[in-house]
């Protein structure tokens, strides 16, 4: 991480929204806007020209959408992080952005303080996810009702959802003394899966070490191994991977 103000490019196809975000960021201490783009192609050009620390990236844009632009920014300019700032908070948008390499995800109702915190977090190497996004990730990982709302008081209960049989799985291997557990994806060990689940729950390396009664160095080794096996680049992608494969705490 370098000193000085955080250099930001803003990408949004709506002129009023883009100019408003630029104006808002200009009022925040420690942040300098070095360019603004109306689509993903222009954002990529500005990143190549200015090498910003962070791109605030809309998702729905012409020519090159935010997911593809994020993927290309992270592949071609790994020193630039991406925070998605979008109207769309559905799970497809969220996980597509995280899998493309975004380290932050905010909706456009975020306040100035939340945006500044996310930008600073991703620049320092942390994830910049809003509390609502973190909650959705945890709900999905724990098998909670993704996107569903509780019934209103006095409302008639709806029909119970039909039981859906899980997909057929190959014969399970007895692992770590747990007979009947299915084989883990990509050659993960049970301990690596436990570490991955705790990452997805939002724990730091130190907290994971305390939870598992191991040293932080051991946790780091497990993280390096599981990142290599799963081909994820950072903790945000690890969360998306854990969701995709149903790996949650207590798995």
Short mmCIF file of C-alpha atoms in Angstrom, two decimals:
data_model
loop_
_atom_site.label_atom_id
_atom_site.label_comp_id
_atom_site.label_asym_id
_atom_site.label_seq_id
_atom_site.Cartn_x
_atom_site.Cartn_y
_atom_site.Cartn_z
CA UNK A 1 0.00 0.00 0.00
CA UNK A 2 1.31 3.46 -0.92
CA UNK A 3 0.90 6.67 1.01
CA UNK A 4 -1.00 9.73 -0.13
CA UNK A 5 -4.62 10.07 -1.20
CA UNK A 6 -6.52 7.13 -2.67
CA UNK A 7 -6.75 7.64 -6.43
CA UNK A 8 -10.17 6.65 -7.80
CA UNK A 9 -11.82 6.23 -11.21
CA UNK A 10 -15.63 6.36 -11.29
CA UNK A 11 -17.49 4.32 -13.93
CA UNK A 12 -21.25 4.82 -14.42
CA UNK A 13 -23.25 5.24 -17.61
CA UNK A 14 -25.75 7.70 -16.09
CA UNK A 15 -24.30 11.21 -16.33
CA UNK A 16 -26.17 12.64 -13.35
CA UNK A 17 -25.24 9.68 -11.13
CA UNK A 18 -21.61 9.69 -12.29
CA UNK A 19 -21.19 13.42 -11.72
CA UNK A 20 -22.87 13.14 -8.33
CA UNK A 21 -20.50 10.37 -7.22
CA UNK A 22 -17.49 12.39 -8.44
CA UNK A 23 -18.73 15.43 -6.51
CA UNK A 24 -19.34 13.35 -3.38
CA UNK A 25 -15.88 11.77 -3.51
CA UNK A 26 -14.33 15.18 -4.03
CA UNK A 27 -15.66 16.22 -0.62
CA UNK A 28 -14.10 13.25 1.17
CA UNK A 29 -10.64 13.67 2.69
CA UNK A 30 -7.96 11.29 1.45
CA UNK A 31 -9.64 10.54 -1.90
CA UNK A 32 -8.78 12.01 -5.30
CA UNK A 33 -10.87 11.29 -8.41
CA UNK A 34 -8.52 10.95 -11.39
CA UNK A 35 -11.14 10.14 -14.02
CA UNK A 36 -14.76 9.23 -14.76
CA UNK A 37 -16.08 6.85 -17.41
CA UNK A 38 -19.45 6.30 -19.07
CA UNK A 39 -18.86 2.61 -19.84
CA UNK A 40 -16.52 -0.28 -19.16
CA UNK A 41 -14.30 0.33 -22.19
CA UNK A 42 -13.65 3.91 -21.14
CA UNK A 43 -13.01 2.75 -17.58
CA UNK A 44 -10.33 0.34 -18.84
CA UNK A 45 -8.69 3.13 -20.83
CA UNK A 46 -8.63 5.40 -17.78
CA UNK A 47 -7.20 2.64 -15.60
CA UNK A 48 -4.41 2.07 -18.10
CA UNK A 49 -3.75 5.81 -18.29
CA UNK A 50 -3.92 6.75 -14.61
CA UNK A 51 -3.22 3.48 -12.71
CA UNK A 52 -5.75 4.35 -9.95
CA UNK A 53 -5.87 2.54 -6.63
CA UNK A 54 -9.60 1.81 -6.92
CA UNK A 55 -12.37 1.82 -9.53
CA UNK A 56 -15.93 2.46 -8.36
CA UNK A 57 -17.73 0.32 -10.95
CA UNK A 58 -21.36 0.30 -12.01
CA UNK A 59 -22.62 -3.04 -13.36
CA UNK A 60 -25.11 -2.17 -16.10
CA UNK A 61 -23.18 -0.20 -18.72
CA UNK A 62 -23.02 -0.23 -22.54
CA UNK A 63 -20.18 -1.62 -24.68
CA UNK A 64 -18.53 -3.40 -21.74
CA UNK A 65 -20.53 -4.10 -18.61
CA UNK A 66 -19.20 -3.83 -15.07
CA UNK A 67 -18.56 -7.54 -14.58
CA UNK A 68 -16.47 -7.88 -17.74
CA UNK A 69 -14.70 -4.58 -17.03
CA UNK A 70 -13.90 -5.80 -13.50
CA UNK A 71 -12.50 -9.06 -14.85
CA UNK A 72 -10.28 -7.20 -17.32
CA UNK A 73 -9.12 -4.60 -14.79
CA UNK A 74 -8.06 -7.30 -12.36
CA UNK A 75 -6.35 -9.36 -15.08
CA UNK A 76 -4.58 -6.49 -16.84
CA UNK A 77 -4.01 -4.09 -13.92
CA UNK A 78 -3.72 -6.15 -10.72
CA UNK A 79 -2.63 -3.08 -8.75
CA UNK A 80 -6.10 -1.58 -9.15
CA UNK A 81 -8.92 -2.83 -6.95
CA UNK A 82 -12.62 -2.69 -7.83
CA UNK A 83 -15.58 -1.71 -5.67
CA UNK A 84 -18.94 -2.29 -7.33
CA UNK A 85 -21.43 0.52 -6.73
CA UNK A 86 -24.75 -0.48 -8.26
CA UNK A 87 -28.50 -0.25 -8.07
CA UNK A 88 -28.75 -4.01 -8.49
CA UNK A 89 -28.29 -6.06 -5.32
CA UNK A 90 -29.54 -9.44 -6.56
CA UNK A 91 -27.47 -12.54 -5.93
CA UNK A 92 -26.52 -13.03 -9.59
CA UNK A 93 -25.03 -9.52 -9.73
CA UNK A 94 -23.29 -9.95 -6.38
CA UNK A 95 -21.61 -13.27 -7.07
CA UNK A 96 -20.78 -12.48 -10.70
CA UNK A 97 -18.96 -9.34 -9.53
CA UNK A 98 -17.10 -11.14 -6.74
CA UNK A 99 -16.06 -13.97 -9.05
CA UNK A 100 -14.81 -11.40 -11.58
CA UNK A 101 -12.47 -10.02 -8.93
CA UNK A 102 -14.35 -7.19 -7.20
CA UNK A 103 -13.25 -6.79 -3.58
CA UNK A 104 -16.11 -4.51 -2.61
CA UNK A 105 -19.83 -4.38 -3.29
CA UNK A 106 -22.13 -1.49 -2.36
CA UNK A 107 -25.57 -0.38 -3.47
CA UNK A 108 -26.20 3.21 -4.52
CA UNK A 109 -28.08 3.99 -1.33
CA UNK A 110 -24.72 3.80 0.49
CA UNK A 111 -23.70 6.96 2.27
CA UNK A 112 -20.45 8.87 1.87
CA UNK A 113 -18.91 7.32 4.97
CA UNK A 114 -19.71 3.79 3.78
CA UNK A 115 -18.24 4.45 0.33
CA UNK A 116 -15.09 5.98 1.82
CA UNK A 117 -14.68 3.02 4.17
CA UNK A 118 -15.08 0.48 1.34
CA UNK A 119 -12.55 2.30 -0.84
CA UNK A 120 -10.05 2.48 2.02
CA UNK A 121 -10.65 -1.17 2.94
CA UNK A 122 -9.96 -2.56 -0.53
CA UNK A 123 -6.91 -0.36 -0.96
CA UNK A 124 -5.50 -1.82 2.27
CA UNK A 125 -6.17 -5.39 1.11
CA UNK A 126 -9.43 -6.04 2.97
CA UNK A 127 -12.89 -6.65 1.54
CA UNK A 128 -15.26 -3.69 1.23
CA UNK A 129 -18.68 -5.32 1.56
CA UNK A 130 -21.69 -3.52 2.97
CA UNK A 131 -23.30 -5.04 6.09
CA UNK A 132 -26.35 -6.02 4.00
CA UNK A 133 -24.16 -7.88 1.51
CA UNK A 134 -22.26 -9.65 4.28
CA UNK A 135 -25.57 -10.71 5.81
CA UNK A 136 -26.79 -12.12 2.49
CA UNK A 137 -23.58 -14.07 2.05
CA UNK A 138 -23.87 -15.56 5.51
CA UNK A 139 -27.55 -16.43 4.95
CA UNK A 140 -26.76 -18.21 1.71
CA UNK A 141 -23.79 -20.04 3.16
CA UNK A 142 -25.82 -21.18 6.15
CA UNK A 143 -28.74 -22.29 3.98
CA UNK A 144 -30.94 -19.37 5.03
CA UNK A 145 -33.74 -17.96 2.89
CA UNK A 146 -31.79 -15.97 0.33
CA UNK A 147 -33.77 -12.88 -0.62
CA UNK A 148 -36.95 -14.07 1.09
CA UNK A 149 -38.77 -11.93 3.59
CA UNK A 150 -40.54 -13.14 6.73
CA UNK A 151 -44.34 -13.36 6.51
CA UNK A 152 -46.25 -10.26 7.54
CA UNK A 153 -48.15 -10.43 10.85
CA UNK A 154 -51.60 -11.90 10.32
CA UNK A 155 -50.83 -13.18 6.87
CA UNK A 156 -51.96 -16.66 5.90
CA UNK A 157 -49.03 -19.04 5.80
CA UNK A 158 -48.17 -20.18 2.33
CA UNK A 159 -47.80 -23.78 1.29
CA UNK A 160 -44.73 -25.51 2.61
CA UNK A 161 -41.99 -25.74 0.01
CA UNK A 162 -41.59 -29.10 -1.58
CA UNK A 163 -38.62 -31.10 -0.45
CA UNK A 164 -36.00 -31.16 -3.13
CA UNK A 165 -33.76 -34.17 -3.25
CA UNK A 166 -30.07 -33.33 -3.33
CA UNK A 167 -28.20 -34.25 -6.51
CA UNK A 168 -26.74 -37.69 -6.64
CA UNK A 169 -23.22 -37.79 -5.27
CA UNK A 170 -20.45 -40.31 -5.61
CA UNK A 171 -19.91 -42.67 -2.70
CA UNK A 172 -18.75 -40.64 0.26
CA UNK A 173 -15.34 -41.03 1.77
CA UNK A 174 -14.95 -41.26 5.50
CA UNK A 175 -12.88 -38.18 6.33
CA UNK A 176 -11.60 -36.82 9.61
CA UNK A 177 -13.67 -39.33 11.52
CA UNK A 178 -16.90 -38.24 9.85
CA UNK A 179 -18.31 -41.20 7.93
CA UNK A 180 -20.70 -40.39 5.11
CA UNK A 181 -19.18 -36.98 4.25
CA UNK A 182 -18.89 -36.35 0.51
CA UNK A 183 -15.52 -35.65 -1.05
CA UNK A 184 -14.56 -31.99 -0.98
CA UNK A 185 -14.16 -30.08 -4.27
CA UNK A 186 -10.78 -29.40 -5.90
CA UNK A 187 -8.91 -31.65 -3.50
CA UNK A 188 -9.52 -29.49 -0.43
CA UNK A 189 -8.75 -31.11 2.88
CA UNK A 190 -11.24 -31.00 5.71
CA UNK A 191 -9.13 -28.43 7.55
CA UNK A 192 -8.87 -26.23 4.46
CA UNK A 193 -12.66 -26.40 4.08
CA UNK A 194 -13.04 -25.35 7.72
CA UNK A 195 -10.73 -22.39 7.15
CA UNK A 196 -12.62 -21.46 3.97
CA UNK A 197 -15.94 -21.56 5.84
CA UNK A 198 -14.58 -19.27 8.54
CA UNK A 199 -13.27 -16.84 5.91
CA UNK A 200 -16.78 -16.81 4.44
CA UNK A 201 -18.14 -16.05 7.91
CA UNK A 202 -16.02 -12.90 7.98
CA UNK A 203 -13.32 -13.99 10.43
CA UNK A 204 -9.77 -12.61 10.26
CA UNK A 205 -6.72 -14.87 10.22
CA UNK A 206 -6.17 -14.25 13.92
CA UNK A 207 -9.79 -15.09 14.73
CA UNK A 208 -9.61 -18.28 12.65
CA UNK A 209 -6.43 -19.29 14.48
CA UNK A 210 -8.14 -18.76 17.82
CA UNK A 211 -11.24 -20.69 16.72
CA UNK A 212 -9.22 -23.68 15.45
CA UNK A 213 -6.56 -23.59 18.20
CA UNK A 214 -3.71 -23.24 15.71
CA UNK A 215 -1.12 -20.54 15.03
CA UNK A 216 -1.77 -17.65 12.59
CA UNK A 217 1.11 -18.99 10.48
CA UNK A 218 -0.72 -22.32 10.13
CA UNK A 219 -3.89 -20.50 9.10
CA UNK A 220 -1.93 -18.57 6.47
CA UNK A 221 -0.51 -21.83 5.11
CA UNK A 222 -4.02 -23.33 4.85
CA UNK A 223 -5.26 -20.18 3.08
CA UNK A 224 -2.39 -20.23 0.59
CA UNK A 225 -3.07 -23.90 -0.14
CA UNK A 226 -6.82 -23.51 -0.58
CA UNK A 227 -6.38 -20.41 -2.76
CA UNK A 228 -4.01 -22.38 -5.01
CA UNK A 229 -6.35 -25.37 -5.22
CA UNK A 230 -9.51 -23.35 -5.92
CA UNK A 231 -7.82 -20.70 -8.14
CA UNK A 232 -9.36 -17.82 -6.17
CA UNK A 233 -7.32 -14.64 -5.88
CA UNK A 234 -8.63 -13.05 -2.71
CA UNK A 235 -11.03 -13.42 0.21
CA UNK A 236 -14.00 -11.99 -1.68
CA UNK A 237 -13.66 -14.68 -4.37
CA UNK A 238 -13.17 -17.26 -1.63
CA UNK A 239 -16.55 -16.27 -0.18
CA UNK A 240 -18.17 -16.70 -3.60
CA UNK A 241 -16.47 -20.10 -4.00
CA UNK A 242 -17.68 -21.22 -0.58
CA UNK A 243 -21.24 -20.22 -1.47
CA UNK A 244 -21.09 -21.99 -4.82
CA UNK A 245 -19.99 -25.26 -3.20
CA UNK A 246 -22.13 -25.00 -0.07
CA UNK A 247 -19.18 -24.82 2.30
CA UNK A 248 -20.25 -23.07 5.51
CA UNK A 249 -19.26 -23.11 9.16
CA UNK A 250 -19.98 -26.50 10.66
CA UNK A 251 -19.86 -28.13 7.18
#
